[in-house]
């Protein structure tokens, strides 16, 4: 398996995450327009409010209560990402031509096999988040899980005892971390902006992975430069 294979195998999951959790949230905006007619002394100024018909992708996540499904989808993306990282690091398969989840969890907790595109600390913390969600993944796929009125996701362990709740914010951060990490692997080198995004999402998962992140490396604002595009009929 290569990074191209990873992109192919994870294409559906990455597409679902990208559609449901846009990197830049859509929101309403205002506009102002002034019209000047040199043939007339009148000047017209109008102020309006732009709105969106129907739900934004993030609104659909709330309305349809999709976060638990996105957690499972994000976990699968990280699972495939880890598989390729282990293969490239020369880790032998332990179940035919595959890795067991138990082995992947063990390897993830060590934080080894970091791809060149990742800062070793960021990779280690990302893998810790993966390992800490193995049981919630098993709950979603094989056991039982439920959400609380506040949106917390609660699974059960092998003995049927409740797992640590995954808050709604953590569920979204986990999904964002997965889709951000997946977007980093096609590059042949590290990208500071992608790393900053990943660290921001991982910082929001501190209660889950329990790993220390240097506060000076976690940006609270990631500058963006945007260019408006206007389509006009001719």
mmCIF file of C-alpha atoms in Angstrom:
data_model
loop_
_atom_site.group_PDB
_atom_site.id
_atom_site.type_symbol
_atom_site.label_atom_id
_atom_site.label_comp_id
_atom_site.label_asym_id
_atom_site.label_seq_id
_atom_site.Cartn_x
_atom_site.Cartn_y
_atom_site.Cartn_z
ATOM 1 C CA UNK A 1 0.000 0.000 0.000
ATOM 2 C CA UNK A 2 1.276 3.477 -0.868
ATOM 3 C CA UNK A 3 -0.030 6.945 -0.054
ATOM 4 C CA UNK A 4 -1.929 6.741 -3.352
ATOM 5 C CA UNK A 5 -3.501 3.500 -2.129
ATOM 6 C CA UNK A 6 -4.347 5.211 1.152
ATOM 7 C CA UNK A 7 -6.069 8.037 -0.707
ATOM 8 C CA UNK A 8 -8.050 5.518 -2.753
ATOM 9 C CA UNK A 9 -9.047 3.331 0.192
ATOM 10 C CA UNK A 10 -10.045 6.293 2.352
ATOM 11 C CA UNK A 11 -11.660 8.384 -0.397
ATOM 12 C CA UNK A 12 -15.273 7.823 0.685
ATOM 13 C CA UNK A 13 -14.563 8.481 4.360
ATOM 14 C CA UNK A 14 -12.530 11.611 3.623
ATOM 15 C CA UNK A 15 -15.238 12.922 1.345
ATOM 16 C CA UNK A 16 -17.895 12.415 4.025
ATOM 17 C CA UNK A 17 -15.791 14.272 6.592
ATOM 18 C CA UNK A 18 -14.928 17.094 4.218
ATOM 19 C CA UNK A 19 -18.583 17.622 3.343
ATOM 20 C CA UNK A 20 -19.901 17.403 6.892
ATOM 21 C CA UNK A 21 -17.167 19.413 8.616
ATOM 22 C CA UNK A 22 -15.979 22.160 6.291
ATOM 23 C CA UNK A 23 -12.554 23.550 7.174
ATOM 24 C CA UNK A 24 -13.978 27.076 7.128
ATOM 25 C CA UNK A 25 -17.462 27.277 8.569
ATOM 26 C CA UNK A 26 -20.010 28.967 6.351
ATOM 27 C CA UNK A 27 -21.945 31.824 7.888
ATOM 28 C CA UNK A 28 -24.172 34.757 7.021
ATOM 29 C CA UNK A 29 -22.728 38.066 5.915
ATOM 30 C CA UNK A 30 -23.865 41.600 5.230
ATOM 31 C CA UNK A 31 -23.254 43.650 2.153
ATOM 32 C CA UNK A 32 -23.450 47.313 1.178
ATOM 33 C CA UNK A 33 -24.034 48.670 -2.291
ATOM 34 C CA UNK A 34 -24.046 52.229 -3.586
ATOM 35 C CA UNK A 35 -25.235 53.343 -7.009
ATOM 36 C CA UNK A 36 -24.235 56.645 -8.595
ATOM 37 C CA UNK A 37 -25.881 57.910 -11.752
ATOM 38 C CA UNK A 38 -24.075 60.954 -13.280
ATOM 39 C CA UNK A 39 -27.257 61.865 -15.145
ATOM 40 C CA UNK A 40 -29.162 62.263 -11.931
ATOM 41 C CA UNK A 41 -28.533 64.032 -8.669
ATOM 42 C CA UNK A 42 -29.992 61.067 -6.760
ATOM 43 C CA UNK A 43 -27.693 58.603 -5.039
ATOM 44 C CA UNK A 44 -28.931 55.215 -3.897
ATOM 45 C CA UNK A 45 -27.369 53.266 -1.022
ATOM 46 C CA UNK A 46 -28.683 49.865 0.000
ATOM 47 C CA UNK A 47 -27.766 47.550 2.849
ATOM 48 C CA UNK A 48 -28.735 43.907 2.836
ATOM 49 C CA UNK A 49 -28.126 40.653 4.660
ATOM 50 C CA UNK A 50 -27.011 37.515 2.877
ATOM 51 C CA UNK A 51 -28.451 34.258 4.161
ATOM 52 C CA UNK A 52 -28.337 30.595 3.305
ATOM 53 C CA UNK A 53 -31.373 28.621 2.267
ATOM 54 C CA UNK A 54 -31.515 25.348 4.141
ATOM 55 C CA UNK A 55 -28.789 23.865 6.319
ATOM 56 C CA UNK A 56 -25.077 24.423 6.013
ATOM 57 C CA UNK A 57 -23.019 21.190 6.206
ATOM 58 C CA UNK A 58 -22.355 21.892 9.879
ATOM 59 C CA UNK A 59 -26.065 22.559 10.416
ATOM 60 C CA UNK A 60 -26.887 19.152 8.945
ATOM 61 C CA UNK A 61 -24.498 17.535 11.413
ATOM 62 C CA UNK A 62 -26.466 19.109 14.260
ATOM 63 C CA UNK A 63 -29.912 18.467 12.798
ATOM 64 C CA UNK A 64 -29.306 14.831 11.881
ATOM 65 C CA UNK A 65 -27.149 14.026 14.936
ATOM 66 C CA UNK A 66 -24.363 12.723 12.720
ATOM 67 C CA UNK A 67 -21.409 13.267 15.033
ATOM 68 C CA UNK A 68 -21.191 9.641 16.270
ATOM 69 C CA UNK A 69 -21.081 8.406 12.684
ATOM 70 C CA UNK A 70 -18.376 10.958 11.898
ATOM 71 C CA UNK A 71 -16.317 9.651 14.818
ATOM 72 C CA UNK A 72 -16.421 6.157 13.336
ATOM 73 C CA UNK A 73 -15.588 7.543 9.898
ATOM 74 C CA UNK A 74 -12.685 9.591 11.236
ATOM 75 C CA UNK A 75 -11.359 6.591 13.154
ATOM 76 C CA UNK A 76 -11.320 4.553 9.945
ATOM 77 C CA UNK A 77 -9.307 7.259 8.184
ATOM 78 C CA UNK A 78 -6.726 7.259 10.980
ATOM 79 C CA UNK A 79 -6.708 3.463 10.990
ATOM 80 C CA UNK A 80 -5.800 3.363 7.293
ATOM 81 C CA UNK A 81 -3.267 6.154 7.816
ATOM 82 C CA UNK A 82 -1.569 4.183 10.584
ATOM 83 C CA UNK A 83 -1.545 1.009 8.501
ATOM 84 C CA UNK A 84 0.372 2.735 5.722
ATOM 85 C CA UNK A 85 2.767 4.380 8.183
ATOM 86 C CA UNK A 86 3.529 1.000 9.757
ATOM 87 C CA UNK A 87 4.006 -0.627 6.354
ATOM 88 C CA UNK A 88 6.409 2.093 5.269
ATOM 89 C CA UNK A 89 8.302 1.688 8.562
ATOM 90 C CA UNK A 90 8.736 -2.023 7.836
ATOM 91 C CA UNK A 91 6.504 -3.330 10.637
ATOM 92 C CA UNK A 92 5.522 -6.893 9.795
ATOM 93 C CA UNK A 93 1.863 -7.904 9.484
ATOM 94 C CA UNK A 94 0.655 -10.127 12.300
ATOM 95 C CA UNK A 95 -2.529 -11.504 10.749
ATOM 96 C CA UNK A 96 -1.881 -12.752 7.242
ATOM 97 C CA UNK A 97 -1.495 -9.700 5.039
ATOM 98 C CA UNK A 98 -3.073 -7.417 7.644
ATOM 99 C CA UNK A 99 -2.483 -5.820 11.035
ATOM 100 C CA UNK A 100 -4.829 -6.550 13.908
ATOM 101 C CA UNK A 101 -6.387 -3.602 15.683
ATOM 102 C CA UNK A 102 -4.666 -4.761 18.867
ATOM 103 C CA UNK A 103 -1.251 -4.452 17.209
ATOM 104 C CA UNK A 104 -2.126 -1.084 15.693
ATOM 105 C CA UNK A 105 -3.282 0.209 19.063
ATOM 106 C CA UNK A 106 -0.038 -0.985 20.653
ATOM 107 C CA UNK A 107 2.053 0.648 17.943
ATOM 108 C CA UNK A 108 -0.002 3.840 18.095
ATOM 109 C CA UNK A 109 0.639 4.252 21.802
ATOM 110 C CA UNK A 110 4.390 4.215 21.147
ATOM 111 C CA UNK A 111 4.079 7.000 18.574
ATOM 112 C CA UNK A 112 6.613 5.344 16.260
ATOM 113 C CA UNK A 113 6.599 5.217 12.455
ATOM 114 C CA UNK A 114 5.906 8.942 12.056
ATOM 115 C CA UNK A 115 5.704 9.809 8.332
ATOM 116 C CA UNK A 116 8.033 12.543 7.115
ATOM 117 C CA UNK A 117 5.070 14.877 6.621
ATOM 118 C CA UNK A 118 4.372 15.000 10.368
ATOM 119 C CA UNK A 119 6.116 16.611 13.278
ATOM 120 C CA UNK A 120 6.989 13.672 15.581
ATOM 121 C CA UNK A 121 5.140 15.246 18.522
ATOM 122 C CA UNK A 122 2.021 15.905 16.464
ATOM 123 C CA UNK A 123 2.095 12.334 15.140
ATOM 124 C CA UNK A 124 2.540 10.912 18.628
ATOM 125 C CA UNK A 125 -0.428 12.857 19.973
ATOM 126 C CA UNK A 126 -2.563 12.029 16.931
ATOM 127 C CA UNK A 127 -1.841 8.343 17.432
ATOM 128 C CA UNK A 128 -2.636 8.646 21.144
ATOM 129 C CA UNK A 129 -6.055 10.025 20.167
ATOM 130 C CA UNK A 130 -6.496 7.075 17.799
ATOM 131 C CA UNK A 131 -5.582 4.581 20.522
ATOM 132 C CA UNK A 132 -7.891 6.213 23.062
ATOM 133 C CA UNK A 133 -10.835 5.870 20.677
ATOM 134 C CA UNK A 134 -10.379 2.184 19.883
ATOM 135 C CA UNK A 135 -12.968 1.143 22.469
ATOM 136 C CA UNK A 136 -15.497 3.784 21.377
ATOM 137 C CA UNK A 137 -15.006 2.499 17.832
ATOM 138 C CA UNK A 138 -15.713 -1.039 19.032
ATOM 139 C CA UNK A 139 -18.824 0.259 20.795
ATOM 140 C CA UNK A 140 -20.106 1.886 17.620
ATOM 141 C CA UNK A 141 -19.422 -1.179 15.471
ATOM 142 C CA UNK A 142 -19.886 -4.182 17.756
ATOM 143 C CA UNK A 143 -21.456 -3.141 21.062
ATOM 144 C CA UNK A 144 -23.723 -0.269 21.927
ATOM 145 C CA UNK A 145 -23.386 3.478 22.272
ATOM 146 C CA UNK A 146 -25.680 6.403 22.905
ATOM 147 C CA UNK A 147 -25.635 10.169 22.952
ATOM 148 C CA UNK A 148 -26.715 12.326 25.861
ATOM 149 C CA UNK A 149 -29.025 15.344 25.508
ATOM 150 C CA UNK A 150 -25.912 17.564 25.413
ATOM 151 C CA UNK A 151 -24.455 15.544 22.531
ATOM 152 C CA UNK A 152 -21.867 13.514 24.457
ATOM 153 C CA UNK A 153 -21.080 10.134 22.907
ATOM 154 C CA UNK A 154 -20.957 7.312 25.467
ATOM 155 C CA UNK A 155 -19.803 3.818 24.612
ATOM 156 C CA UNK A 156 -19.197 0.736 26.758
ATOM 157 C CA UNK A 157 -16.144 -1.410 27.390
ATOM 158 C CA UNK A 158 -15.937 -5.192 27.091
ATOM 159 C CA UNK A 159 -17.608 -5.567 30.463
ATOM 160 C CA UNK A 160 -20.489 -3.294 29.502
ATOM 161 C CA UNK A 161 -19.262 -0.437 31.680
ATOM 162 C CA UNK A 162 -19.594 3.142 30.340
ATOM 163 C CA UNK A 163 -16.519 4.618 28.713
ATOM 164 C CA UNK A 164 -15.357 8.188 29.187
ATOM 165 C CA UNK A 165 -17.893 10.371 27.331
ATOM 166 C CA UNK A 166 -16.661 12.032 24.156
ATOM 167 C CA UNK A 167 -18.122 15.527 24.095
ATOM 168 C CA UNK A 168 -19.689 17.026 20.988
ATOM 169 C CA UNK A 169 -16.741 19.410 20.660
ATOM 170 C CA UNK A 170 -14.280 16.524 20.968
ATOM 171 C CA UNK A 171 -16.155 14.527 18.358
ATOM 172 C CA UNK A 172 -15.818 17.403 15.902
ATOM 173 C CA UNK A 173 -12.163 18.005 16.810
ATOM 174 C CA UNK A 174 -11.424 14.313 16.256
ATOM 175 C CA UNK A 175 -13.055 14.413 12.831
ATOM 176 C CA UNK A 176 -11.210 17.624 11.935
ATOM 177 C CA UNK A 177 -7.908 16.105 13.072
ATOM 178 C CA UNK A 178 -8.450 13.034 10.915
ATOM 179 C CA UNK A 179 -9.314 14.912 7.745
ATOM 180 C CA UNK A 180 -6.451 17.370 8.323
ATOM 181 C CA UNK A 181 -3.948 14.569 8.867
ATOM 182 C CA UNK A 182 -5.174 12.734 5.781
ATOM 183 C CA UNK A 183 -4.685 15.877 3.727
ATOM 184 C CA UNK A 184 -1.059 16.135 4.794
ATOM 185 C CA UNK A 185 0.237 12.848 3.391
ATOM 186 C CA UNK A 186 0.242 13.653 -0.370
ATOM 187 C CA UNK A 187 2.927 16.284 0.270
ATOM 188 C CA UNK A 188 6.572 15.259 0.193
ATOM 189 C CA UNK A 189 7.515 17.623 3.017
ATOM 190 C CA UNK A 190 6.055 19.178 6.138
ATOM 191 C CA UNK A 191 3.697 22.144 5.777
ATOM 192 C CA UNK A 192 3.692 24.564 8.745
ATOM 193 C CA UNK A 193 0.093 25.623 8.103
ATOM 194 C CA UNK A 194 -1.216 22.056 8.058
ATOM 195 C CA UNK A 195 0.786 21.301 11.188
ATOM 196 C CA UNK A 196 -0.733 24.344 12.890
ATOM 197 C CA UNK A 197 -4.245 23.196 12.037
ATOM 198 C CA UNK A 198 -3.559 19.685 13.267
ATOM 199 C CA UNK A 199 -2.073 20.935 16.543
ATOM 200 C CA UNK A 200 -5.104 23.165 17.093
ATOM 201 C CA UNK A 201 -7.491 20.226 16.747
ATOM 202 C CA UNK A 202 -5.298 17.982 18.889
ATOM 203 C CA UNK A 203 -5.218 20.637 21.598
ATOM 204 C CA UNK A 204 -9.012 20.459 21.683
ATOM 205 C CA UNK A 205 -8.645 16.719 22.360
ATOM 206 C CA UNK A 206 -6.308 17.109 25.360
ATOM 207 C CA UNK A 207 -8.874 15.582 27.708
ATOM 208 C CA UNK A 208 -8.896 12.480 25.513
ATOM 209 C CA UNK A 209 -5.246 11.774 24.722
ATOM 210 C CA UNK A 210 -3.772 13.208 27.942
ATOM 211 C CA UNK A 211 -0.588 14.233 26.135
ATOM 212 C CA UNK A 212 1.225 17.474 26.833
ATOM 213 C CA UNK A 213 1.397 20.001 24.010
ATOM 214 C CA UNK A 214 3.576 23.074 24.331
ATOM 215 C CA UNK A 215 1.175 26.032 24.439
ATOM 216 C CA UNK A 216 3.575 28.103 22.347
ATOM 217 C CA UNK A 217 3.165 25.699 19.428
ATOM 218 C CA UNK A 218 -0.636 25.820 19.384
ATOM 219 C CA UNK A 219 -2.001 28.761 17.381
ATOM 220 C CA UNK A 220 -5.305 30.258 18.434
ATOM 221 C CA UNK A 221 -5.690 31.993 15.079
ATOM 222 C CA UNK A 222 -4.442 30.677 11.754
ATOM 223 C CA UNK A 223 -4.245 33.605 9.279
ATOM 224 C CA UNK A 224 -5.984 33.099 5.973
ATOM 225 C CA UNK A 225 -5.750 35.171 2.822
ATOM 226 C CA UNK A 226 -8.862 35.068 0.702
ATOM 227 C CA UNK A 227 -9.714 36.510 -2.676
ATOM 228 C CA UNK A 228 -13.347 37.217 -3.510
ATOM 229 C CA UNK A 229 -14.649 35.759 -6.735
ATOM 230 C CA UNK A 230 -17.515 37.401 -8.574
ATOM 231 C CA UNK A 231 -19.331 35.777 -11.429
ATOM 232 C CA UNK A 232 -21.068 38.256 -13.732
ATOM 233 C CA UNK A 233 -23.305 37.572 -16.675
ATOM 234 C CA UNK A 234 -22.238 39.273 -19.868
#
